[in-house]
PDB file of C-alpha atoms in Angstrom:
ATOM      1  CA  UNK A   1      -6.746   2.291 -57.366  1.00 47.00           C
ATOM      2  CA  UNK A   2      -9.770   1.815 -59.975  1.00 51.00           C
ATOM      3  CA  UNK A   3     -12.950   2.562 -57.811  1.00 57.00           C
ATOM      4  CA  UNK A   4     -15.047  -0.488 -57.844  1.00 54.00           C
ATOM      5  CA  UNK A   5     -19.251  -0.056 -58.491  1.00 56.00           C
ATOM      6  CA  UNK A   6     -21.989   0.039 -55.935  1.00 61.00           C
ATOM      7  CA  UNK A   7     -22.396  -2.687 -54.376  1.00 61.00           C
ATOM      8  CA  UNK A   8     -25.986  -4.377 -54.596  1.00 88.00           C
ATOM      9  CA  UNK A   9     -25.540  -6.455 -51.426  1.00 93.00           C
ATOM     10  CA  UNK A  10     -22.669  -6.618 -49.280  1.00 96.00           C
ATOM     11  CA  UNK A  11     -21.994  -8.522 -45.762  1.00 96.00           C
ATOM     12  CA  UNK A  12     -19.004  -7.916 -43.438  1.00 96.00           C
ATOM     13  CA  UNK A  13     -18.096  -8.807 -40.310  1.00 96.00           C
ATOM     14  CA  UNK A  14     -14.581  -9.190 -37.924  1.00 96.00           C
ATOM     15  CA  UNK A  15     -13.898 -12.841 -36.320  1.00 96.00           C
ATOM     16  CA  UNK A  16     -11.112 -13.752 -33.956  1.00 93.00           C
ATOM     17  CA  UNK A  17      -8.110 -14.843 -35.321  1.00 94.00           C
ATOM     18  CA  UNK A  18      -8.678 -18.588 -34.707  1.00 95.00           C
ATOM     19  CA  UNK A  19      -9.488 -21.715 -36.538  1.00 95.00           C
ATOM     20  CA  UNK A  20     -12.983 -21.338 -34.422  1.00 96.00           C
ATOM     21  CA  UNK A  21     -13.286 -17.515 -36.052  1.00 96.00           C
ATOM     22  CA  UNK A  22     -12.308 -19.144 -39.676  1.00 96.00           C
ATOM     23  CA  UNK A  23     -15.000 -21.800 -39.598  1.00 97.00           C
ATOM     24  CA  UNK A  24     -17.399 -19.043 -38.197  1.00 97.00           C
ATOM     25  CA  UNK A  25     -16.621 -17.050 -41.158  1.00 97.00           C
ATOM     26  CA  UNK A  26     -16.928 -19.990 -43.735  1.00 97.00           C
ATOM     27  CA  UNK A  27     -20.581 -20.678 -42.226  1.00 97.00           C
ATOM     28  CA  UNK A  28     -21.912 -17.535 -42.283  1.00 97.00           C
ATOM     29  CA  UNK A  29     -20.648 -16.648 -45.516  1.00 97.00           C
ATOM     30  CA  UNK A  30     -22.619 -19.695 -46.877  1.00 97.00           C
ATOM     31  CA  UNK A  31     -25.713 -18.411 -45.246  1.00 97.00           C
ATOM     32  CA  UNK A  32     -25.424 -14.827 -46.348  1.00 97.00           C
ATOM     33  CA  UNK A  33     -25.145 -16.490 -50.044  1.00 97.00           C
ATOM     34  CA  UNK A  34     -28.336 -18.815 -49.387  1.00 97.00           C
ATOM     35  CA  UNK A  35     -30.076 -15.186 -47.731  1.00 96.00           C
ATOM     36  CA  UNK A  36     -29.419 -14.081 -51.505  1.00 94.00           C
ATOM     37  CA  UNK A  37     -30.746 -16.405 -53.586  1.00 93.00           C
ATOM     38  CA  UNK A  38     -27.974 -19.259 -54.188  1.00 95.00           C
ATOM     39  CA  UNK A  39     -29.239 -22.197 -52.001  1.00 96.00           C
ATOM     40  CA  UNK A  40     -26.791 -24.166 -50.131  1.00 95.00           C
ATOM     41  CA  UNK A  41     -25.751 -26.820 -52.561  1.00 95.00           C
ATOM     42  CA  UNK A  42     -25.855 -24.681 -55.765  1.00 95.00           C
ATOM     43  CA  UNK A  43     -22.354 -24.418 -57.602  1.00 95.00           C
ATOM     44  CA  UNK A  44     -22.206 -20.227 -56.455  1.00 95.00           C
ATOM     45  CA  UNK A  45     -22.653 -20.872 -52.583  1.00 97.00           C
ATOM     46  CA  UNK A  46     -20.418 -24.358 -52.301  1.00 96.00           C
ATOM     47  CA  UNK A  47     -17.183 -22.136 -54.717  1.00 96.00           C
ATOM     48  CA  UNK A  48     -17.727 -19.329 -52.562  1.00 97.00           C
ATOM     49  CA  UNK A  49     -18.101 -21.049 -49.158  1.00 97.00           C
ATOM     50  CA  UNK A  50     -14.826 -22.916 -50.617  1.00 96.00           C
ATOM     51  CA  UNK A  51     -12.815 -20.505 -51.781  1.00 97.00           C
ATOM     52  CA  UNK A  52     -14.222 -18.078 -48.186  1.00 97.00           C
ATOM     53  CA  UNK A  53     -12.671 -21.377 -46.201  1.00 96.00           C
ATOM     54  CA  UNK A  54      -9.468 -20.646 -47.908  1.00 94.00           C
ATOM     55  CA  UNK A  55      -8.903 -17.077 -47.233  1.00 95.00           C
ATOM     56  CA  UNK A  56      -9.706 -17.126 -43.928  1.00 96.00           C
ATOM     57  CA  UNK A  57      -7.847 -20.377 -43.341  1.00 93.00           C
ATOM     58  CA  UNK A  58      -4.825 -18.371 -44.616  1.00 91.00           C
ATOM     59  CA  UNK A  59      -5.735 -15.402 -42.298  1.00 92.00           C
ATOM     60  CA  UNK A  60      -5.554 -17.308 -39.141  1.00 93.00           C
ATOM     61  CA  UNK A  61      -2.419 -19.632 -39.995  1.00 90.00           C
ATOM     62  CA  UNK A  62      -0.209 -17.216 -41.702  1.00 84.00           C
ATOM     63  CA  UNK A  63      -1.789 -13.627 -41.168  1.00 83.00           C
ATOM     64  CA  UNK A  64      -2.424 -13.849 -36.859  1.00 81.00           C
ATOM     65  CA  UNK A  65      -1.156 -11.032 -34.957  1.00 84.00           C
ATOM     66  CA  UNK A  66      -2.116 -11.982 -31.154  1.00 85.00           C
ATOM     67  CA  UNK A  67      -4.994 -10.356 -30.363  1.00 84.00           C
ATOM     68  CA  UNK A  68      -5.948  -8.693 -34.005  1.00 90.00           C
ATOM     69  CA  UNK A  69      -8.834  -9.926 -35.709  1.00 93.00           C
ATOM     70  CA  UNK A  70      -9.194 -10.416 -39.227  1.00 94.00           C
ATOM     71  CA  UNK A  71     -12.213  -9.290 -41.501  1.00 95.00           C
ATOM     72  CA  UNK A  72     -14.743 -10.811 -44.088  1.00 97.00           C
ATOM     73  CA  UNK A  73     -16.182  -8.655 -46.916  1.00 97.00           C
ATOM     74  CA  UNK A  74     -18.861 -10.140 -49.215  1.00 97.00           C
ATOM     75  CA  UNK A  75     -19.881  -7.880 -52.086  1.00 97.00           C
ATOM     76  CA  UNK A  76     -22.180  -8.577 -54.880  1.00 95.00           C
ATOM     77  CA  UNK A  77     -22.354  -6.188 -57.465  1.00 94.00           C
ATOM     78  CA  UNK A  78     -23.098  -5.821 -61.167  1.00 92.00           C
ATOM     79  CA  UNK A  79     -23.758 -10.027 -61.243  1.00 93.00           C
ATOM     80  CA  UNK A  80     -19.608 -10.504 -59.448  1.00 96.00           C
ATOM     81  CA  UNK A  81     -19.269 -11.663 -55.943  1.00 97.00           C
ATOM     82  CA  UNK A  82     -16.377 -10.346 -54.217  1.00 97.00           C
ATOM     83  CA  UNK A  83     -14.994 -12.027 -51.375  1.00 97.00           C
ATOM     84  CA  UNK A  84     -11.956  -9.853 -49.328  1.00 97.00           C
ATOM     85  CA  UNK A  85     -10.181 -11.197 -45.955  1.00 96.00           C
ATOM     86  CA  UNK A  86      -7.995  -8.847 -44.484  1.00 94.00           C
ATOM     87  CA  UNK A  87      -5.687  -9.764 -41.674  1.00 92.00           C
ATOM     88  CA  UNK A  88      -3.041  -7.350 -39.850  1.00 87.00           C
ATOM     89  CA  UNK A  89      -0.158  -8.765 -40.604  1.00 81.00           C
ATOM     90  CA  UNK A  90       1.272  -6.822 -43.638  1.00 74.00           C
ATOM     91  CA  UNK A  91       4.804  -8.772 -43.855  1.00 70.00           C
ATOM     92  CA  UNK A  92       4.154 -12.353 -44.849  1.00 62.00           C
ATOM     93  CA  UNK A  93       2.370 -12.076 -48.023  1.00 60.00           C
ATOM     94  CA  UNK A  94       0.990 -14.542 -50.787  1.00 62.00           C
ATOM     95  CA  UNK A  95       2.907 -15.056 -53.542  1.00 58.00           C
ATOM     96  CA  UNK A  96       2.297 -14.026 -57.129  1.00 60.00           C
ATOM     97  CA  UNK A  97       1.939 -17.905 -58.230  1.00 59.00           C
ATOM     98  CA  UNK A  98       0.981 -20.394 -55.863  1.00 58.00           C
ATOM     99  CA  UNK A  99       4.089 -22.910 -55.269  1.00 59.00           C
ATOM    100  CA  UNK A 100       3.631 -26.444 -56.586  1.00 63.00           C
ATOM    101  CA  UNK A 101       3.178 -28.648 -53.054  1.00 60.00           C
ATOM    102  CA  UNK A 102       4.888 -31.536 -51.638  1.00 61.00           C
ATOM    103  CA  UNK A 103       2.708 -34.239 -52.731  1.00 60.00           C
ATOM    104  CA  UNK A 104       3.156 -35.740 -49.502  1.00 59.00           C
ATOM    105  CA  UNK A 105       2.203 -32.542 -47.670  1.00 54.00           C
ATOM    106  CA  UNK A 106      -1.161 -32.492 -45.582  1.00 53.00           C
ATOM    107  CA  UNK A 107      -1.181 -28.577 -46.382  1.00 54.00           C
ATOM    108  CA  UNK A 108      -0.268 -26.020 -49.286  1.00 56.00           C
ATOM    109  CA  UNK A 109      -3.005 -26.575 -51.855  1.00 63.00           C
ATOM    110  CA  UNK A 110      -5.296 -23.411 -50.885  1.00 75.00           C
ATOM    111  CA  UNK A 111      -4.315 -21.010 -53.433  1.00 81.00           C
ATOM    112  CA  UNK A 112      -4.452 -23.289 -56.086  1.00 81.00           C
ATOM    113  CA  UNK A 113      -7.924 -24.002 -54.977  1.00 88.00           C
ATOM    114  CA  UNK A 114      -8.816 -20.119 -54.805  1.00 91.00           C
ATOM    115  CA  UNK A 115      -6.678 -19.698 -58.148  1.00 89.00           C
ATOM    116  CA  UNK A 116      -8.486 -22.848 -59.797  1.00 90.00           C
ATOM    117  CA  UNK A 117     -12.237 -21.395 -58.783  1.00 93.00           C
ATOM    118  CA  UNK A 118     -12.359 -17.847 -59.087  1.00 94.00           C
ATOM    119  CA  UNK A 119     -12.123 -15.791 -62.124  1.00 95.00           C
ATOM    120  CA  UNK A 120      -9.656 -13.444 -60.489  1.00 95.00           C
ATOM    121  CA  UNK A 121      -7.610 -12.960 -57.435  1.00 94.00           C
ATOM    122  CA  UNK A 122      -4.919 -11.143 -55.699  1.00 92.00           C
ATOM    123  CA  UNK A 123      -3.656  -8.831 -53.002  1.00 91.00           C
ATOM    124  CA  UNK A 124      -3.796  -5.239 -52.005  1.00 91.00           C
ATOM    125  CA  UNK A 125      -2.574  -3.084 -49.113  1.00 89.00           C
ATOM    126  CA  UNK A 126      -4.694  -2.312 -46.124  1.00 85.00           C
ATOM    127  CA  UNK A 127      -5.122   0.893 -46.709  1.00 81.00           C
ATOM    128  CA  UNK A 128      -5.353   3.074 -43.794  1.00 83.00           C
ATOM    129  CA  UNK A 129      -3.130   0.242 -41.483  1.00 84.00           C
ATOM    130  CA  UNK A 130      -1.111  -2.645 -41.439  1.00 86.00           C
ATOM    131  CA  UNK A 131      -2.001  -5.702 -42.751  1.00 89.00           C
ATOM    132  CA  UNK A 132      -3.135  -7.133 -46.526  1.00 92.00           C
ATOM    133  CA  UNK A 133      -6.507  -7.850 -48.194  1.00 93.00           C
ATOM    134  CA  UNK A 134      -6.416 -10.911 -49.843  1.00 94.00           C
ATOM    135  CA  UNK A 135      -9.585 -11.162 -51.902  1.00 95.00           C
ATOM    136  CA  UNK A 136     -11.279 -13.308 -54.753  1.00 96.00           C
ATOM    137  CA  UNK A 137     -13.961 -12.604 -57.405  1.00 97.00           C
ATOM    138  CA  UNK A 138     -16.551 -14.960 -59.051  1.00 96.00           C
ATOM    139  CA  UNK A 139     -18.359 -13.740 -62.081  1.00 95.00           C
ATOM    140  CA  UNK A 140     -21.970 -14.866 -61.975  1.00 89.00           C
ATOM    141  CA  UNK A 141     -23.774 -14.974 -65.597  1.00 70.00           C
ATOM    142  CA  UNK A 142     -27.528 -15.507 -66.016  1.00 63.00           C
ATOM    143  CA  UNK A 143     -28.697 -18.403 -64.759  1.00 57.00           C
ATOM    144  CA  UNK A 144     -26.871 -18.262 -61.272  1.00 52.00           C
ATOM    145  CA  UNK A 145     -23.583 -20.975 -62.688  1.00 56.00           C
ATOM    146  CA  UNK A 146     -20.430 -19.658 -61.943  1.00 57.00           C
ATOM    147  CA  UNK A 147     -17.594 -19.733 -64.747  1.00 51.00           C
ATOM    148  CA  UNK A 148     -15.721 -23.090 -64.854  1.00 51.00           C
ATOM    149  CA  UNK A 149     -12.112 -22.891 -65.213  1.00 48.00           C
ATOM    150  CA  UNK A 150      -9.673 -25.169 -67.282  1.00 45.00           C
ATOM    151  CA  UNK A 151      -6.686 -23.872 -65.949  1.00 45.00           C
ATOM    152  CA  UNK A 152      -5.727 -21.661 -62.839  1.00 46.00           C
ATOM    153  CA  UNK A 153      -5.343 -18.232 -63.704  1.00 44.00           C
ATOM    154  CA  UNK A 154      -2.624 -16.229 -61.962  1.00 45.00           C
ATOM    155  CA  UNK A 155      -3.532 -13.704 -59.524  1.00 46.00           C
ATOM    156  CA  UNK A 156      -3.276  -9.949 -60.910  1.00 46.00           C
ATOM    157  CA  UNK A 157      -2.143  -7.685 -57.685  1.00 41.00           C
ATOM    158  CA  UNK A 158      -0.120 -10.113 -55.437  1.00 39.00           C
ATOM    159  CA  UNK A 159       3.233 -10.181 -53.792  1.00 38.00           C
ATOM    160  CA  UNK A 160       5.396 -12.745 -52.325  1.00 35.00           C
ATOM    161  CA  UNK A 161       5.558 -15.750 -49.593  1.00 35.00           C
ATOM    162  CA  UNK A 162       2.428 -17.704 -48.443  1.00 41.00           C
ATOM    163  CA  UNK A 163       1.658 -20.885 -47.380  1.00 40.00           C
ATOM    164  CA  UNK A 164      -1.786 -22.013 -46.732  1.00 38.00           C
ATOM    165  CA  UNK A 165      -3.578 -25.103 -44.772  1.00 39.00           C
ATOM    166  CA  UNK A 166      -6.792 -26.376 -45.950  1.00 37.00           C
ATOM    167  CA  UNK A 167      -8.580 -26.991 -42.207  1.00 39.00           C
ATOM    168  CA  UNK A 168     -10.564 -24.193 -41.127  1.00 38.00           C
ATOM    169  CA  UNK A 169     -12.610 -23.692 -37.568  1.00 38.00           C
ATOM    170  CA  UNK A 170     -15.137 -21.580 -36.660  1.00 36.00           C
ATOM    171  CA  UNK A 171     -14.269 -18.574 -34.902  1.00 36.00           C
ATOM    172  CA  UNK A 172     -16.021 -15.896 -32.272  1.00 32.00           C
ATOM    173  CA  UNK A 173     -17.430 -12.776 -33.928  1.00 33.00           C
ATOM    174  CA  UNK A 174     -16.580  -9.243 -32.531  1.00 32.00           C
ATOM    175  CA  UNK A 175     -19.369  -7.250 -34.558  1.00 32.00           C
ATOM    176  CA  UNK A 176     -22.490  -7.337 -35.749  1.00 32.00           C
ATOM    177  CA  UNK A 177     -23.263  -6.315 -39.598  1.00 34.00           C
ATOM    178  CA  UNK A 178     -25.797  -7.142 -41.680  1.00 38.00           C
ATOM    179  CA  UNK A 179     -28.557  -8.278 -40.046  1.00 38.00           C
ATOM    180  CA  UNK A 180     -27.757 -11.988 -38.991  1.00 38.00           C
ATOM    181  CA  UNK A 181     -29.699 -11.999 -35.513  1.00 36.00           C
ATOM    182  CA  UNK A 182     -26.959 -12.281 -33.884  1.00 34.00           C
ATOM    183  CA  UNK A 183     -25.798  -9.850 -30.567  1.00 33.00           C
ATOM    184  CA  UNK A 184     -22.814  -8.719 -30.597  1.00 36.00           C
ATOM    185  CA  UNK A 185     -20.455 -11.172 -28.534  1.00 37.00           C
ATOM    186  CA  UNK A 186     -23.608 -13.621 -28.919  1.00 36.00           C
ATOM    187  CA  UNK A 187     -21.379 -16.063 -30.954  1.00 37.00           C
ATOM    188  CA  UNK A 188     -17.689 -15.994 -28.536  1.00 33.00           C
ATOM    189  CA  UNK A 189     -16.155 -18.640 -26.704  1.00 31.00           C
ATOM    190  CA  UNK A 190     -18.280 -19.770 -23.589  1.00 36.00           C
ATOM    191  CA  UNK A 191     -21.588 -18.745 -25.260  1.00 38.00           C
ATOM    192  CA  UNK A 192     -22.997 -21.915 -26.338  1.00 35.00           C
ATOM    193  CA  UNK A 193     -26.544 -22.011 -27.116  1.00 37.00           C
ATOM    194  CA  UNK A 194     -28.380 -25.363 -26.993  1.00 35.00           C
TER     195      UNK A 194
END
């Protein structure tokens, strides 16, 4: 495996497998991004935010193992954010090419999204237990714009079978990283701050 470069800033964090711990993940990847230097409604923050939704939307529909949570990696090094969700379910994989959808089907368009708006994509092994990474990568040039795309490229490491549903929820974080104020457990179920 080619070892990737030092990473200049990096945030990571588990969330429960749950359209709560999805939406969770979505959010905070947003603010980590704004944290960083790419406001909230510039083109870097809104693809990743999108394309985080995705993955993690993927994670909790079609990657759940009851009671296994799934992680969030956001790396940005040498002017390329990486975003990597891993889940711990290694046998339902996504496939090499997204599938074309049922045009009357409410779900099924989330690769194509994460295919149309990142520069690259796939999936690797976990290495050191089961479960996938699915991850995606957005090139950043000067001047903060990500690349546009006219086509979607195909992933380069990927396997087979995935589906993918386009709602996300927030979730419940089991870890602290990176310096978000929060305490561990702060953000579960039942802890609702007013």
């Amino acid at each position: 495996m080619p070892q990737r470069p030092a990473s200049e800033r990096e945030f990571t964090m588990r969330f429960t497998s749950t359209p709560r711990g999805a939406r969770l993940a979505r959010r905070l990847v947003s603010h980590r991004l704004n944290d960083w230097g790419h406001p909230y409604t510039t083109p870097v923050n809104e693809t990743l935010t999108l394309i985080t939704a995705e993955l993690t939307a993927n994670a909790v529909r079609h990657g759940h193992v009851p009671g296994r949570d799934f992680h969030v990696q956001l790396t940005l090094a040498e002017g390329t954010f990486r975003i990597e969700v891993t889940d711990t379910r290694a046998e339902k994989q996504p496939p090499s090419a997204p599938p074309t959808p049922d045009s009357a089907s409410e779900s099924g368009r989330g690769l194509h999204l994460v295919a149309a708006l990142a520069d690259d994509w796939g999936v690797t092994p976990r290495p050191a237990a089961p479960g996938k990474t699915v991850w995606a990568k957005l090139r950043v040039p000067t001047g903060g714009r990500p690349h546009t795309h006219p086509a979607a490229p195909r992933p380069t490491d990927s396997v087979s079978a995935y589906e993918h549903n386009t709602e996300s929820g927030p979730a419940t974080s089991s870890q602290r990283r990176d310096g978000l104020g929060l305490r561990p457990g702060a953000a579960s179920y039942g802890d609702r701050r007013r």
